[in-house]
Short mmCIF file of C-alpha atoms in Angstrom, two decimals:
data_model
loop_
_atom_site.label_atom_id
_atom_site.label_comp_id
_atom_site.label_asym_id
_atom_site.label_seq_id
_atom_site.Cartn_x
_atom_site.Cartn_y
_atom_site.Cartn_z
CA MET R 69 -10.15 17.78 -18.94
CA ARG R 70 -8.29 18.48 -16.40
CA ALA R 71 -11.53 17.64 -14.96
CA LEU R 72 -11.52 14.30 -16.78
CA ILE R 73 -7.75 13.45 -15.75
CA ALA R 74 -8.07 13.37 -11.81
CA PHE R 75 -11.26 11.65 -11.99
CA LEU R 76 -9.32 8.61 -14.04
CA VAL R 77 -6.36 9.89 -11.52
CA GLY R 78 -9.03 9.09 -8.42
CA VAL R 79 -10.31 5.97 -9.51
CA ILE R 80 -6.90 4.58 -10.49
CA ILE R 81 -5.77 5.13 -6.99
CA ALA R 82 -9.72 3.67 -5.71
CA LEU R 83 -8.44 0.84 -7.63
CA SER R 84 -5.43 0.14 -6.18
CA LEU R 85 -6.36 0.84 -2.77
CA PHE R 86 -9.15 -1.43 -3.06
CA HIS R 87 -7.01 -3.62 -5.19
CA PHE R 88 -4.27 -3.93 -2.35
CA ILE R 89 -7.49 -4.19 0.43
CA ARG R 90 -7.97 -7.96 -1.07
CA TYR R 91 -5.13 -8.89 -1.71
CA TYR R 92 -4.08 -8.58 1.65
CA PHE R 93 -7.32 -9.04 3.68
CA GLY R 94 -8.72 -11.00 1.30
CA ASN R 95 -6.93 -14.33 1.66
CA PRO R 96 -7.53 -15.32 5.35
CA PHE R 97 -3.68 -17.01 5.25
CA ARG R 98 -2.30 -13.75 4.59
CA LEU R 99 -4.09 -12.14 7.29
CA MET R 100 -4.53 -15.41 9.97
CA PHE R 101 -0.74 -16.54 9.29
CA TYR R 102 3.02 -15.29 9.85
CA THR R 103 4.94 -17.89 7.67
CA VAL R 104 9.40 -18.12 7.23
CA GLU R 105 10.89 -20.11 4.67
CA VAL R 106 14.28 -20.80 7.21
CA GLN R 107 17.59 -20.76 4.71
CA ASN R 108 20.70 -23.56 5.56
CA LYS R 109 18.86 -24.91 7.90
CA GLY R 110 17.76 -28.56 8.94
CA PHE R 111 14.21 -29.36 10.96
CA ASP R 112 16.26 -30.24 14.34
CA GLU R 113 18.30 -27.40 13.98
CA THR R 114 16.02 -25.09 13.50
CA LEU R 115 13.68 -26.47 16.13
CA LYS R 116 17.13 -26.24 18.91
CA LYS R 117 17.36 -22.54 17.51
CA LEU R 118 13.87 -21.65 17.95
CA GLN R 119 13.43 -22.69 21.85
CA GLU R 120 16.54 -20.62 22.27
CA LYS R 121 16.43 -17.84 20.45
CA LEU R 122 12.01 -17.25 22.29
CA ASN R 123 13.65 -18.19 25.75
CA ALA R 124 16.58 -15.30 25.16
CA ASN R 125 13.25 -12.80 23.70
CA GLY R 126 11.20 -13.20 27.23
CA LEU R 127 9.44 -15.19 25.26
CA LYS R 128 9.20 -18.04 27.44
CA VAL R 129 8.60 -21.91 25.42
CA ILE R 130 6.03 -24.42 27.92
CA ARG R 131 6.82 -27.37 25.91
CA VAL R 132 8.09 -28.59 22.90
CA LEU R 133 5.09 -31.36 21.21
CA PRO R 134 6.73 -33.67 18.84
CA LEU R 135 3.69 -33.92 16.32
CA SER R 136 5.62 -35.54 13.30
CA LYS R 137 7.33 -38.73 15.41
CA ALA R 138 4.20 -38.73 17.63
CA LEU R 139 1.81 -40.37 14.27
CA GLU R 140 5.52 -42.29 13.63
CA ALA R 141 4.47 -43.99 17.30
CA ARG R 142 1.08 -45.03 15.53
CA GLY R 143 2.27 -46.35 12.38
CA VAL R 144 2.10 -43.04 10.16
CA LYS R 145 5.26 -43.11 8.43
CA ASP R 146 5.02 -40.70 5.67
CA PHE R 147 4.63 -37.52 7.60
CA MET R 148 6.32 -34.85 7.13
CA ASN R 149 8.83 -33.44 9.98
CA TYR R 150 6.49 -31.61 12.58
CA SER R 151 6.57 -30.15 16.03
CA ILE R 152 4.72 -27.63 17.59
CA VAL R 153 6.36 -25.21 19.97
CA LEU R 154 4.23 -23.95 22.96
CA ALA R 155 6.15 -20.52 24.49
CA CYS R 156 4.96 -17.07 24.73
CA ASP R 157 4.28 -17.36 28.79
CA ILE R 158 4.65 -13.21 28.95
CA PRO R 159 4.09 -12.57 32.66
CA GLY R 160 0.49 -10.99 33.04
CA LYS R 161 -1.63 -13.46 31.07
CA GLU R 162 -3.51 -14.30 34.08
CA LYS R 163 -5.26 -11.23 34.40
CA LEU R 164 -5.78 -10.90 30.41
CA LEU R 165 -6.82 -13.99 29.58
CA SER R 166 -9.68 -14.09 32.65
CA LYS R 167 -10.87 -10.91 30.86
CA VAL R 168 -10.62 -11.69 26.89
CA PRO R 169 -10.75 -15.78 27.09
CA SER R 170 -10.28 -15.18 23.40
CA LEU R 171 -7.42 -14.19 23.88
CA THR R 172 -5.89 -18.14 25.58
CA ASN R 173 -5.93 -19.03 20.84
CA LEU R 174 -2.66 -16.22 21.42
CA ILE R 175 -1.04 -16.43 24.62
CA PRO R 176 0.58 -18.95 25.08
CA CYS R 177 1.34 -19.12 21.42
CA SER R 178 1.96 -21.79 19.04
CA ILE R 179 4.87 -21.60 16.71
CA ALA R 180 3.92 -24.35 14.21
CA VAL R 181 7.68 -26.38 12.52
CA TYR R 182 7.69 -28.27 9.62
CA GLU R 183 9.39 -29.20 7.13
CA ASP R 184 7.28 -29.04 3.75
CA LYS R 185 9.00 -29.90 -0.27
CA GLU R 186 10.30 -26.57 -0.50
CA GLY R 187 11.93 -26.62 3.42
CA VAL R 188 11.43 -25.88 6.69
CA LYS R 189 9.17 -23.37 7.11
CA LEU R 190 7.70 -21.69 10.58
CA THR R 191 4.70 -20.48 11.36
CA ALA R 192 2.84 -18.22 14.56
CA MET R 193 -0.81 -16.76 14.18
CA LYS R 194 -0.47 -12.99 13.31
CA GLU R 195 -3.18 -11.16 16.38
CA ILE R 196 -4.92 -8.62 14.00
CA VAL R 197 -7.90 -10.20 13.81
CA PHE R 198 -8.32 -11.73 17.91
CA LEU R 199 -7.79 -8.05 18.24
CA ALA R 200 -9.76 -6.79 16.44
CA GLU R 201 -12.65 -8.09 17.61
CA GLU R 202 -11.56 -7.84 21.03
CA SER R 203 -10.09 -4.70 21.23
CA LYS R 204 -12.95 -2.93 22.58
CA LYS R 205 -12.70 -4.98 25.43
CA MET R 206 -9.53 -3.98 27.12
CA SER R 207 -7.18 -0.97 27.46
CA GLU R 208 -4.53 0.11 25.94
CA GLU R 209 -1.94 -1.54 27.72
CA GLU R 210 -3.50 -4.64 26.75
CA ILE R 211 -3.67 -3.75 23.83
CA LYS R 212 0.01 -3.20 24.16
CA LEU R 213 1.33 -6.24 25.36
CA VAL R 214 -0.35 -8.54 22.98
CA ILE R 215 1.34 -6.13 19.95
CA ASP R 216 4.87 -6.28 21.57
CA THR R 217 4.57 -9.94 22.16
CA TYR R 218 3.80 -10.83 18.68
CA ARG R 219 6.27 -8.31 17.13
CA THR R 220 8.93 -9.45 19.30
CA LEU R 221 7.33 -13.58 17.71
CA ARG R 222 7.58 -11.91 14.60
CA LYS R 223 11.05 -10.88 14.74
CA THR R 224 12.02 -14.09 16.48
CA LEU R 225 11.19 -16.11 13.94
CA ASP R 226 13.10 -13.52 11.30
CA GLU R 227 16.03 -14.51 13.61
CA VAL R 228 15.71 -18.07 12.98
CA ARG R 229 15.23 -18.23 8.62
CA GLN R 230 18.60 -16.48 8.29
CA MET Q 633 -3.75 5.75 18.71
CA LYS Q 634 -3.55 1.41 18.77
CA ARG Q 635 -7.25 1.45 19.45
CA LEU Q 636 -7.98 3.71 16.77
CA ILE Q 637 -6.12 1.49 14.04
CA LEU Q 638 -7.33 -2.09 15.15
CA LEU Q 639 -10.90 0.11 14.83
CA LEU Q 640 -10.32 1.30 11.34
CA LEU Q 641 -8.61 -2.60 10.43
CA PHE Q 642 -12.05 -3.95 11.02
CA PRO Q 643 -14.16 -2.83 8.53
CA LEU Q 644 -11.92 -3.74 6.19
CA ILE Q 645 -11.07 -7.42 7.04
CA LEU Q 646 -15.51 -7.15 6.92
CA ILE Q 647 -15.55 -5.64 3.52
CA ALA Q 648 -12.46 -8.50 2.57
CA GLN Q 649 -14.10 -11.24 3.29
CA GLU Q 650 -17.22 -13.60 3.84
CA PRO Q 651 -19.07 -12.14 7.01
CA GLN Q 652 -18.60 -13.44 9.92
CA THR Q 653 -19.68 -13.72 12.98
CA LYS Q 654 -17.97 -14.29 17.04
CA LEU Q 655 -14.60 -16.07 16.49
CA LEU Q 656 -15.54 -17.89 20.09
CA TYR Q 657 -18.14 -20.60 20.41
CA VAL Q 658 -19.38 -20.31 24.45
CA GLU Q 659 -22.16 -22.30 26.20
CA LYS Q 660 -22.98 -21.21 29.39
CA ILE Q 661 -22.82 -24.79 32.31
CA GLU Q 662 -25.24 -24.15 35.11
CA GLY Q 663 -25.72 -25.91 38.50
CA ILE Q 664 -22.40 -27.55 38.38
CA PRO Q 665 -19.60 -25.76 40.72
CA PHE Q 666 -16.40 -25.49 38.98
CA GLU Q 667 -14.21 -28.20 40.32
CA ASP Q 668 -16.85 -30.49 39.06
CA VAL Q 669 -17.39 -29.10 35.86
CA LYS Q 670 -12.81 -29.42 34.85
CA VAL Q 671 -13.01 -33.03 36.30
CA LEU Q 672 -15.91 -33.59 34.00
CA LEU Q 673 -15.18 -32.52 30.95
CA LYS Q 674 -11.83 -33.02 30.56
CA THR Q 675 -13.57 -36.68 31.04
CA ALA Q 676 -15.72 -36.18 27.92
CA LEU Q 677 -13.40 -34.65 25.78
CA ASP Q 678 -11.10 -38.03 26.46
CA GLY Q 679 -13.76 -40.51 26.06
CA LYS Q 680 -15.05 -38.43 22.85
CA ASN Q 681 -11.09 -39.16 22.19
CA MET Q 682 -9.86 -35.79 22.25
CA ASN Q 683 -7.41 -35.83 23.93
CA VAL Q 684 -6.55 -33.88 27.00
CA LEU Q 685 -2.16 -33.32 26.59
CA GLU Q 686 -2.18 -30.41 29.26
CA VAL Q 687 -4.21 -28.53 31.38
CA ILE Q 688 -3.09 -25.45 32.80
CA ASP Q 689 -4.92 -23.50 36.02
CA ILE Q 690 -4.45 -19.32 34.10
CA SER Q 691 -6.21 -17.43 37.04
CA GLN Q 692 -7.83 -18.54 40.84
CA LYS Q 693 -10.26 -14.81 41.45
CA PRO Q 694 -12.76 -15.88 39.25
CA LYS Q 695 -11.23 -19.33 38.24
CA MET Q 696 -10.18 -19.95 35.30
CA THR Q 697 -8.79 -23.18 33.42
CA VAL Q 698 -7.19 -24.05 30.15
CA PHE Q 699 -7.10 -26.94 28.38
CA TYR Q 700 -5.12 -28.54 25.90
CA VAL Q 701 -6.69 -30.68 22.77
CA CYS Q 702 -5.45 -32.81 21.09
CA ASN Q 703 -7.30 -35.95 19.09
CA LEU Q 704 -3.50 -36.94 16.13
CA SER Q 705 -5.88 -38.56 13.70
CA TYR Q 706 -7.70 -35.20 12.85
CA GLY Q 707 -4.30 -33.10 13.11
CA GLU Q 708 -3.09 -35.35 10.70
CA LYS Q 709 -5.72 -34.98 8.43
CA ILE Q 710 -5.75 -31.45 8.33
CA LEU Q 711 -1.98 -30.42 8.59
CA ARG Q 712 -0.49 -32.46 5.88
CA ILE Q 713 -2.28 -30.03 3.65
CA PHE Q 714 -2.45 -27.42 5.69
CA PRO Q 715 0.35 -26.97 8.40
CA GLN Q 716 -0.29 -23.51 9.22
CA PHE Q 717 -2.63 -24.75 11.35
CA GLY Q 718 -0.81 -25.97 13.73
CA THR Q 719 -0.76 -22.24 15.36
CA LEU Q 720 -4.07 -23.46 16.36
CA ALA Q 721 -3.24 -26.64 17.68
CA PRO Q 722 -3.56 -28.14 20.95
CA CYS Q 723 -6.94 -26.61 20.17
CA ARG Q 724 -7.51 -24.65 24.13
CA ILE Q 725 -10.95 -25.09 25.82
CA TYR Q 726 -11.68 -22.63 28.30
CA ILE Q 727 -13.50 -22.83 31.01
CA LEU Q 728 -14.51 -20.11 33.48
CA GLU Q 729 -16.27 -19.62 36.35
CA LYS Q 730 -18.83 -16.39 36.40
CA GLU Q 731 -20.47 -14.33 39.26
CA ASP Q 732 -23.40 -15.84 39.38
CA GLY Q 733 -21.55 -19.02 39.60
CA SER Q 734 -22.11 -20.27 36.41
CA VAL Q 735 -19.03 -21.38 34.65
CA GLU Q 736 -18.15 -20.61 30.87
CA VAL Q 737 -16.57 -23.26 28.12
CA GLY Q 738 -15.32 -22.04 25.37
CA TYR Q 739 -13.19 -22.60 22.17
CA ILE Q 740 -12.61 -20.85 18.78
CA ASN Q 741 -15.45 -20.65 16.51
CA ILE Q 742 -14.60 -23.72 14.26
CA PRO Q 743 -17.59 -23.56 11.64
CA ASN Q 744 -16.58 -19.95 10.84
CA LEU Q 745 -12.87 -20.72 10.54
CA VAL Q 746 -14.22 -22.99 8.19
CA LYS Q 747 -16.92 -20.33 6.53
CA GLY Q 748 -13.91 -17.73 6.16
CA PHE Q 749 -11.04 -21.00 4.68
CA LYS Q 750 -14.01 -22.80 2.39
CA LYS Q 751 -12.61 -21.38 -0.07
CA TYR Q 752 -9.02 -23.08 0.06
CA PHE Q 753 -10.37 -26.06 1.89
CA THR Q 754 -11.00 -29.58 0.47
CA PRO Q 755 -14.12 -31.36 1.30
CA GLU Q 756 -12.28 -34.06 3.62
CA VAL Q 757 -10.99 -30.97 6.11
CA VAL Q 758 -14.10 -29.52 6.44
CA LYS Q 759 -15.46 -32.91 7.54
CA VAL Q 760 -12.55 -32.39 9.62
CA PHE Q 761 -12.74 -29.79 11.69
CA LEU Q 762 -16.01 -30.42 11.58
CA GLN Q 763 -16.04 -33.49 13.33
CA ALA Q 764 -13.78 -32.02 15.44
CA ASP Q 765 -16.28 -29.45 16.89
CA LYS Q 766 -19.02 -32.07 17.05
CA ASP Q 767 -17.20 -33.79 18.98
CA ILE Q 768 -16.71 -31.09 21.78
CA LYS Q 769 -20.07 -30.06 21.20
CA GLU Q 770 -21.50 -33.67 22.63
CA ALA Q 771 -18.51 -33.62 25.49
CA ILE Q 772 -19.76 -30.41 26.65
CA LYS Q 773 -23.51 -32.01 26.25
CA GLU Q 774 -22.49 -34.76 28.35
CA VAL Q 775 -21.19 -32.69 31.55
CA LYS Q 776 -23.94 -30.80 31.06
CA GLY Q 777 -25.84 -34.32 31.48
CA GLU Q 778 -27.48 -33.71 27.66
CA PHE Q 779 -26.05 -36.67 26.28
#
């Protein structure tokens, strides 16, 4: 009887673990992107605050690409407010990018700022997919640099959300 | 420790997802100096309406340059449905001088990206992604003198 209970508990734990893995890693959007919904702020205010916070947190803003304005200039009238902020101009990127070129997709980082039906949102990439494939080529310090940069980026997005 | 966690996570990602290969598509260009590849690639990308928004020289030893490339009409079609993909924009294409004098050109592996999201993408979005991939590959072929 005791063995049967232990077996059933084991099965439940295994199934829960499998469900968690499927839930978290099985959805590529959840695996690849970090999105926050901004509270009580309009698009322009969010964009301004994001740039201020990125610079204040050491993730220097390089350029802002006003995508919706560019589309509007081309005659597209019904596109949501949308800008891309190119940031995370971190020291030491030269050596890292020439050693691991796929990280050019992470550094500098692009943050999508957009306003859909639900409100203003901010999305950034997650570093985990790239690091999972490239970590073998990288030193501990280089891995730490990327993880710390993206941890600060997520913290910055959370600060802007409030 | 971080490396250990990442190594432990890698099999989990493989279990949970469709099997995928590299995140990066890479080609080797031989017999053309780095600076010439830089000029030729920019011209070829412009010719494919892949507008080069910015060219950033990353390092001098080894020589590495990143092109930030965007096609507005492709962007409109993708981001209208999947705004999260703005985080991959502008598309980054790098060139890197190798020790043997050849030049490596690379960018995100678009067909693999499409495979990873195939359950979610509409046929129209898949078509746009693959067309962008075709445009970039044709631009690289043009640099190589194969097109």
